[in-house]
């Protein structure tokens, strides 16, 4: 009888577990099928935004009534689109306006980890299997080009020092034999396709890695090239530069787009209702990433919000800080999940991740676009694990300077959505809406190039239409 009761209890426990999983799954489904809404008005405070840019709350005394191009979103994508349009010979005299529902660059760009890193060897095999080697190479080359692209932009506007942008040596530290062996295999596959990269990557076995990097429990390390920066400082510096250079370029913070009405005919403009009044726009660019499906309902279930957790920490003791200081960045890869870390020139440790350790193994953060609450278990993970990762001679503990959340836009096919918006996605007539979003946590190696490309697409089409009109 006792054995029978034990079996019944185990079956009940199994059924409860299955029911809980079903409930969690249904909750996620409900979140990703509904609008992510507008950005919340009072987000957690990102340490990147201290001190705040003079641009943070900037807006015109009166909202422009008519614009040629309206860009919704003031992060790195919106910034790249605006710059590409305005630098075009036919774009410098256009009325271009960037609006943001909150302060300028207060979304994901001003809240991320400060990494310019794509670890190409991790994804190359998957891309090759899914799209074929030629396409995999194009995607990989595009992502790998972003460090130099952003370095060039920072130098062009004399913001290299202010934005903290720099090349770093990056350490991919693997905790788990299976994930370590898989990474080594992927690296060899990548280097076979990119033999010129062999001098940039190095494999460190367990003993070498523990001694060289003061990692007490690591199974192995792969080092390679990457970049680091303050994304907030770079983007706000670029926007300031554009505002000085182009008189018809305007920036409108705290101006939420509430509704878009389609043009009455091909030659008229969109009517855009905002929290500060109504304006008309010939073209509209959606650069809102995790929030993009609020105004483009056809992208729901295709670009999913995902809440991420970040922290700003000071090491205890302050010196010598982590090995390599601000000239090195880190990724800690576990059998499930990973974390990422950069060190600012000030010595602050910018540490993010912990998604797999969050509530319900990360499910509680899927579909969450709001950034006004901490991800409790992810935060606890990030605040507690570093003294266990590093030798106590290097790091005994951390002092918490700040912690905040941000919302990522996760693409269903893991690639960004860039180009003209079809009516099936906008649910509006008219052919003047564009989008660049869905970077799946890899915004710093996708967003700038995607934004530039989108700006060029807009100007090419605009030129074709104007030329065809003149020839009639």
XYZ file of C-alpha atoms in Angstrom:
472
model
C 0.000 0.000 0.000
C 2.838 2.383 0.880
C 4.411 1.880 -2.560
C 1.079 2.583 -4.282
C 0.602 5.808 -2.297
C 4.150 6.899 -3.157
C 3.507 6.331 -6.868
C 0.217 8.256 -6.668
C 1.963 11.169 -4.920
C 4.666 11.243 -7.599
C 2.039 11.215 -10.354
C 0.207 14.084 -8.670
C 3.446 16.031 -8.424
C 4.146 15.374 -12.122
C 0.654 16.545 -13.094
C 1.032 19.714 -11.009
C 4.394 20.395 -12.656
C 2.931 19.916 -16.140
C -0.004 22.162 -15.259
C 2.365 24.863 -13.963
C 4.409 24.663 -17.177
C 1.237 24.955 -19.249
C 0.154 27.994 -17.234
C 3.573 29.618 -17.672
C 3.492 28.939 -21.401
C 0.002 30.378 -21.763
C 1.063 33.497 -19.864
C 4.017 33.971 -22.242
C 1.755 33.418 -25.254
C -0.652 36.047 -23.982
C 2.129 38.604 -23.498
C 3.704 38.168 -26.928
C 0.346 38.276 -28.723
C -0.624 41.631 -27.247
C 0.847 45.088 -27.749
C 4.019 45.837 -25.755
C 2.549 49.304 -25.217
C 4.430 52.567 -24.907
C 7.618 52.808 -22.838
C 6.703 53.193 -19.161
C 7.072 56.776 -17.874
C 9.267 55.987 -14.837
C 11.922 53.364 -15.708
C 14.682 52.067 -13.495
C 17.629 54.460 -13.705
C 20.527 53.352 -15.905
C 23.997 54.291 -14.662
C 25.006 55.071 -18.260
C 22.688 58.091 -18.066
C 24.529 59.688 -15.116
C 25.391 62.418 -15.741
C 22.521 63.022 -18.154
C 23.198 64.474 -21.595
C 22.153 68.119 -22.085
C 19.994 66.661 -24.862
C 18.033 64.298 -22.613
C 14.890 66.423 -22.217
C 15.256 68.588 -25.301
C 12.213 69.475 -27.374
C 11.159 72.324 -29.642
C 9.034 75.067 -28.131
C 6.318 74.034 -30.590
C 6.011 70.573 -32.101
C 6.689 70.725 -35.870
C 3.425 70.575 -37.805
C 4.797 69.059 -41.022
C 7.896 66.924 -41.515
C 9.342 65.017 -44.426
C 10.563 62.108 -42.297
C 9.493 61.203 -38.775
C 11.775 58.805 -36.892
C 10.166 57.139 -33.873
C 12.907 56.177 -31.425
C 16.080 58.047 -30.414
C 18.424 55.127 -29.790
C 21.240 53.917 -32.000
C 18.904 52.859 -34.842
C 17.041 56.156 -35.053
C 20.336 58.020 -34.797
C 21.888 56.006 -37.662
C 18.827 56.484 -39.894
C 18.801 60.249 -39.289
C 22.516 60.601 -39.995
C 22.340 58.564 -43.217
C 19.433 60.667 -44.521
C 20.865 64.046 -43.568
C 24.313 63.288 -44.994
C 22.767 62.406 -48.361
C 23.099 65.409 -50.752
C 19.331 65.361 -51.290
C 18.591 64.863 -47.623
C 20.316 67.779 -45.941
C 17.396 70.145 -46.638
C 14.678 67.716 -45.551
C 12.676 68.294 -42.383
C 13.667 65.283 -40.265
C 12.333 64.855 -36.739
C 13.273 62.268 -34.110
C 10.703 61.678 -31.375
C 10.941 59.621 -28.207
C 8.249 58.759 -25.682
C 10.712 59.500 -22.852
C 14.097 61.193 -22.501
C 16.433 60.945 -25.466
C 18.246 57.592 -25.662
C 16.546 56.280 -22.513
C 15.566 52.937 -24.080
C 17.676 49.863 -24.794
C 20.658 51.773 -26.250
C 21.046 53.728 -23.021
C 20.589 50.637 -20.892
C 22.709 47.865 -22.472
C 26.030 46.288 -21.544
C 28.383 48.581 -23.481
C 29.739 45.717 -25.601
C 30.518 45.820 -29.326
C 30.855 42.080 -29.622
C 29.257 39.374 -31.717
C 31.489 36.309 -31.054
C 31.195 35.278 -34.717
C 32.418 31.737 -34.124
C 29.349 31.021 -31.980
C 26.760 31.742 -34.666
C 28.586 31.026 -37.929
C 27.734 27.317 -37.974
C 24.036 27.993 -37.321
C 23.909 30.686 -40.013
C 25.666 28.428 -42.506
C 23.284 25.564 -41.817
C 20.201 27.765 -42.107
C 21.111 30.094 -44.990
C 24.129 28.547 -46.721
C 27.764 29.623 -46.465
C 27.645 32.667 -48.820
C 24.807 34.261 -46.816
C 26.430 33.255 -43.522
C 29.594 35.055 -44.590
C 27.690 38.213 -45.527
C 25.904 38.316 -42.181
C 29.094 37.609 -40.249
C 31.101 40.204 -42.194
C 28.359 42.764 -41.594
C 28.385 42.178 -37.843
C 32.173 42.131 -37.615
C 32.346 45.491 -39.416
C 30.507 47.337 -36.650
C 33.435 48.004 -34.348
C 35.298 49.934 -37.042
C 32.086 51.649 -38.199
C 31.409 52.987 -34.714
C 35.059 53.926 -34.118
C 34.973 55.944 -37.358
C 31.739 57.739 -36.419
C 33.082 58.630 -32.971
C 36.287 59.983 -34.506
C 34.323 61.942 -37.123
C 32.467 63.914 -34.443
C 35.455 64.101 -32.048
C 33.709 61.945 -29.427
C 36.184 59.073 -29.064
C 37.242 59.941 -25.529
C 33.857 61.199 -24.358
C 32.046 58.069 -25.569
C 34.686 55.749 -24.038
C 34.801 53.783 -27.301
C 37.825 51.518 -27.574
C 39.116 48.204 -28.815
C 39.377 45.512 -26.153
C 40.603 41.959 -25.819
C 37.604 39.862 -24.921
C 37.537 36.727 -22.784
C 34.910 34.054 -23.386
C 35.084 31.949 -20.214
C 33.268 28.598 -20.291
C 31.904 26.951 -17.159
C 30.820 23.458 -18.173
C 32.644 20.770 -20.115
C 29.931 20.340 -22.758
C 29.628 24.020 -23.666
C 33.440 24.345 -23.669
C 33.998 21.459 -26.086
C 31.195 22.742 -28.329
C 32.764 26.229 -28.406
C 36.181 24.867 -29.419
C 34.582 22.892 -32.243
C 32.674 25.976 -33.438
C 35.812 28.095 -33.325
C 37.736 25.642 -35.510
C 34.852 25.626 -38.011
C 34.789 29.420 -38.082
C 38.560 29.717 -38.521
C 38.498 27.222 -41.388
C 36.169 29.649 -43.174
C 38.073 32.760 -41.964
C 41.765 31.785 -41.898
C 42.816 35.462 -41.645
C 41.176 35.551 -38.193
C 43.454 32.838 -36.777
C 45.879 35.392 -35.379
C 43.053 37.130 -33.492
C 41.761 34.151 -31.500
C 43.457 31.932 -28.927
C 42.329 28.840 -27.037
C 43.376 28.555 -23.383
C 43.022 25.174 -21.689
C 41.752 24.844 -18.138
C 45.110 25.231 -16.352
C 46.234 28.107 -18.566
C 42.906 29.907 -18.209
C 42.769 29.622 -14.426
C 46.283 30.952 -14.039
C 46.156 33.715 -16.684
C 42.692 35.108 -15.915
C 42.275 34.286 -12.199
C 39.127 32.249 -12.928
C 38.848 29.611 -10.228
C 36.388 27.149 -11.773
C 36.647 27.746 -15.516
C 36.871 24.824 -17.984
C 38.526 26.851 -20.730
C 38.797 30.269 -22.353
C 38.716 31.640 -25.884
C 40.100 35.148 -26.371
C 39.468 37.398 -29.350
C 38.803 40.979 -30.492
C 35.859 43.183 -29.461
C 34.977 46.729 -28.516
C 33.458 48.601 -25.593
C 31.860 52.027 -25.154
C 29.174 54.080 -23.485
C 26.377 53.732 -26.069
C 24.404 56.537 -24.403
C 27.265 59.000 -24.654
C 28.027 58.111 -28.275
C 24.432 58.373 -29.516
C 23.667 61.622 -27.692
C 26.923 63.105 -29.036
C 25.965 62.140 -32.602
C 22.473 63.621 -32.221
C 23.946 66.845 -30.834
C 26.303 67.003 -33.809
C 23.422 66.550 -36.261
C 21.331 69.214 -34.513
C 24.186 71.720 -34.841
C 24.854 70.898 -38.474
C 21.328 70.623 -39.935
C 18.855 73.438 -39.057
C 15.812 71.435 -40.225
C 16.651 68.485 -37.986
C 14.687 68.503 -34.721
C 14.705 66.308 -31.633
C 11.571 65.898 -29.537
C 11.861 64.119 -26.190
C 8.822 63.128 -24.108
C 6.730 62.988 -27.282
C 4.953 59.640 -27.453
C 3.358 58.584 -30.740
C -0.177 57.545 -29.843
C -1.691 56.818 -33.246
C -0.911 56.870 -36.978
C -3.557 57.440 -39.620
C -2.902 56.460 -43.232
C -2.736 59.078 -46.017
C -5.997 59.845 -47.803
C -4.243 59.313 -51.132
C -0.801 58.611 -52.592
C 0.257 62.272 -52.537
C -0.859 63.159 -49.004
C 0.916 62.584 -45.686
C 0.376 60.407 -42.652
C -1.399 62.027 -39.718
C 0.476 61.290 -36.502
C -1.124 61.946 -33.131
C 1.403 62.439 -30.311
C 1.227 63.287 -26.616
C 2.106 66.893 -27.581
C -0.218 67.345 -30.536
C -0.667 66.216 -34.130
C 1.764 66.442 -37.020
C 1.902 65.221 -40.608
C 4.751 63.149 -42.057
C 5.471 61.933 -45.563
C 7.610 59.028 -44.327
C 7.695 57.277 -40.946
C 10.560 55.191 -39.564
C 9.885 52.748 -36.733
C 13.085 52.426 -34.674
C 11.633 51.242 -31.383
C 12.906 47.639 -31.253
C 11.125 45.863 -28.362
C 8.151 48.260 -28.613
C 7.906 48.130 -32.408
C 4.788 45.963 -32.578
C 2.775 48.560 -30.642
C 2.399 50.638 -33.838
C 3.088 47.733 -36.222
C 0.708 45.024 -34.985
C 1.731 42.604 -37.744
C 5.082 42.156 -35.976
C 3.571 40.693 -32.809
C 4.930 37.174 -32.233
C 7.695 38.037 -34.732
C 9.598 40.551 -32.585
C 9.185 39.689 -28.909
C 10.061 41.916 -25.944
C 12.443 40.380 -23.429
C 13.414 42.046 -20.163
C 17.139 42.081 -19.434
C 18.996 42.975 -16.239
C 22.089 45.177 -15.867
C 24.209 46.276 -12.911
C 26.997 48.768 -12.255
C 29.429 47.506 -9.627
C 32.639 48.593 -7.950
C 35.176 45.881 -7.072
C 36.210 45.131 -3.503
C 39.061 45.807 -3.109
C 39.171 48.715 -5.612
C 42.646 47.746 -6.791
C 43.816 45.986 -8.880
C 40.268 45.571 -10.329
C 39.742 42.661 -12.706
C 42.654 41.438 -14.860
C 43.111 43.708 -17.877
C 40.963 46.535 -16.560
C 39.158 48.684 -19.142
C 41.172 47.138 -21.992
C 39.407 43.788 -21.555
C 35.808 42.569 -21.654
C 34.315 39.288 -20.499
C 31.575 36.771 -21.254
C 30.786 33.979 -18.812
C 29.085 31.080 -20.587
C 27.367 28.342 -18.591
C 25.671 25.140 -19.663
C 22.512 27.231 -19.488
C 22.739 30.979 -20.129
C 25.549 33.514 -20.102
C 26.593 36.865 -18.591
C 28.584 39.766 -20.068
C 30.898 42.325 -18.510
C 32.810 45.441 -19.488
C 34.918 47.740 -17.323
C 34.679 51.502 -17.809
C 37.777 53.721 -17.663
C 36.392 54.885 -14.288
C 36.762 51.347 -12.968
C 33.034 50.613 -12.810
C 32.115 47.043 -13.721
C 29.108 46.982 -16.078
C 27.678 43.510 -15.632
C 24.556 42.085 -17.281
C 22.802 38.815 -18.007
C 21.357 36.265 -15.619
C 18.357 35.646 -17.845
C 18.518 31.851 -17.538
C 18.656 32.239 -13.752
C 15.599 34.504 -13.693
C 12.059 33.526 -12.706
C 10.805 30.256 -14.241
C 14.201 29.837 -15.959
C 13.716 33.092 -17.851
C 10.095 32.629 -18.916
C 8.913 35.388 -16.570
C 10.888 37.942 -18.609
C 9.663 36.855 -22.069
C 7.130 39.299 -23.462
C 7.946 41.963 -20.850
C 8.650 45.372 -22.435
C 8.414 47.450 -19.244
C 11.686 48.470 -17.609
C 10.357 49.902 -14.354
C 11.029 46.808 -12.192
C 14.104 44.737 -11.430
C 14.292 41.119 -12.592
C 14.679 39.825 -9.030
C 16.457 36.495 -9.531
C 18.614 37.727 -12.431
C 19.650 40.678 -10.275
C 20.487 38.399 -7.348
C 22.609 36.246 -9.662
C 24.543 39.225 -11.023
C 25.137 40.762 -7.603
C 26.444 37.551 -6.096
C 28.339 35.418 -8.588
C 31.508 37.362 -9.433
C 33.347 36.558 -6.164
C 32.725 32.888 -6.975
C 34.034 33.229 -10.531
C 37.262 35.091 -9.736
C 40.086 34.202 -7.392
C 39.527 35.978 -4.037
C 42.989 37.504 -4.390
C 41.538 39.497 -7.295
C 37.961 40.050 -6.135
C 36.527 39.579 -2.652
C 33.165 41.218 -3.301
C 31.348 44.035 -5.052
C 29.761 47.328 -4.073
C 26.500 48.039 -5.925
C 26.499 51.392 -7.704
C 23.332 50.809 -9.737
C 21.013 48.183 -11.194
C 18.365 48.525 -13.874
C 16.403 46.672 -16.515
C 15.941 47.177 -20.244
C 13.872 45.571 -22.964
C 15.383 43.654 -25.889
C 13.642 42.977 -29.192
C 13.975 39.251 -29.913
C 13.447 38.290 -33.559
C 11.604 35.042 -34.223
C 14.190 34.073 -36.861
C 17.127 35.626 -34.933
C 17.774 38.202 -37.674
C 16.776 41.901 -37.790
C 13.707 43.088 -39.710
C 14.819 45.945 -41.975
C 13.042 47.666 -44.861
C 9.718 48.923 -46.127
C 6.682 48.023 -44.020
C 3.962 46.170 -45.955
C 0.320 46.987 -45.259
C -0.144 43.511 -43.780
C 2.214 44.548 -40.970
C 1.115 48.153 -40.385
C -2.590 47.427 -41.002
C -2.644 50.845 -42.728
C -2.759 51.925 -46.351
C 0.121 53.947 -47.738
C 3.662 53.066 -48.712
C 5.721 55.370 -46.558
C 6.486 53.367 -43.415
C 9.849 51.761 -42.691
C 11.276 49.615 -39.909
C 14.561 48.444 -38.436
C 14.193 46.314 -35.297
C 14.602 42.853 -33.790
C 18.328 42.634 -32.981
C 17.948 39.730 -30.523
C 20.340 41.169 -27.951
C 23.002 41.945 -30.587
C 22.101 45.574 -31.238
C 25.624 46.961 -31.080
C 26.725 44.726 -33.973
C 23.574 45.157 -36.045
C 21.702 48.378 -35.355
C 24.091 50.971 -36.755
C 24.574 49.226 -40.099
C 20.858 48.395 -40.354
C 19.944 52.011 -39.616
C 22.398 53.327 -42.198
C 21.069 50.885 -44.786
C 17.499 51.901 -44.060
C 18.340 55.584 -44.417
C 19.907 54.878 -47.793
C 16.856 52.849 -48.914
C 14.581 55.749 -48.032
C 16.666 58.243 -49.986
C 17.012 55.958 -53.021
C 13.239 55.481 -53.238
C 12.613 59.177 -52.648
C 15.007 60.064 -55.489
C 13.375 57.544 -57.847
C 9.899 58.956 -57.129
C 11.054 62.548 -57.556
C 12.874 61.779 -60.801
C 9.887 59.915 -62.229
C 7.589 62.810 -61.282
C 9.866 65.336 -63.002
C 10.002 63.235 -66.164
C 6.204 63.102 -66.534
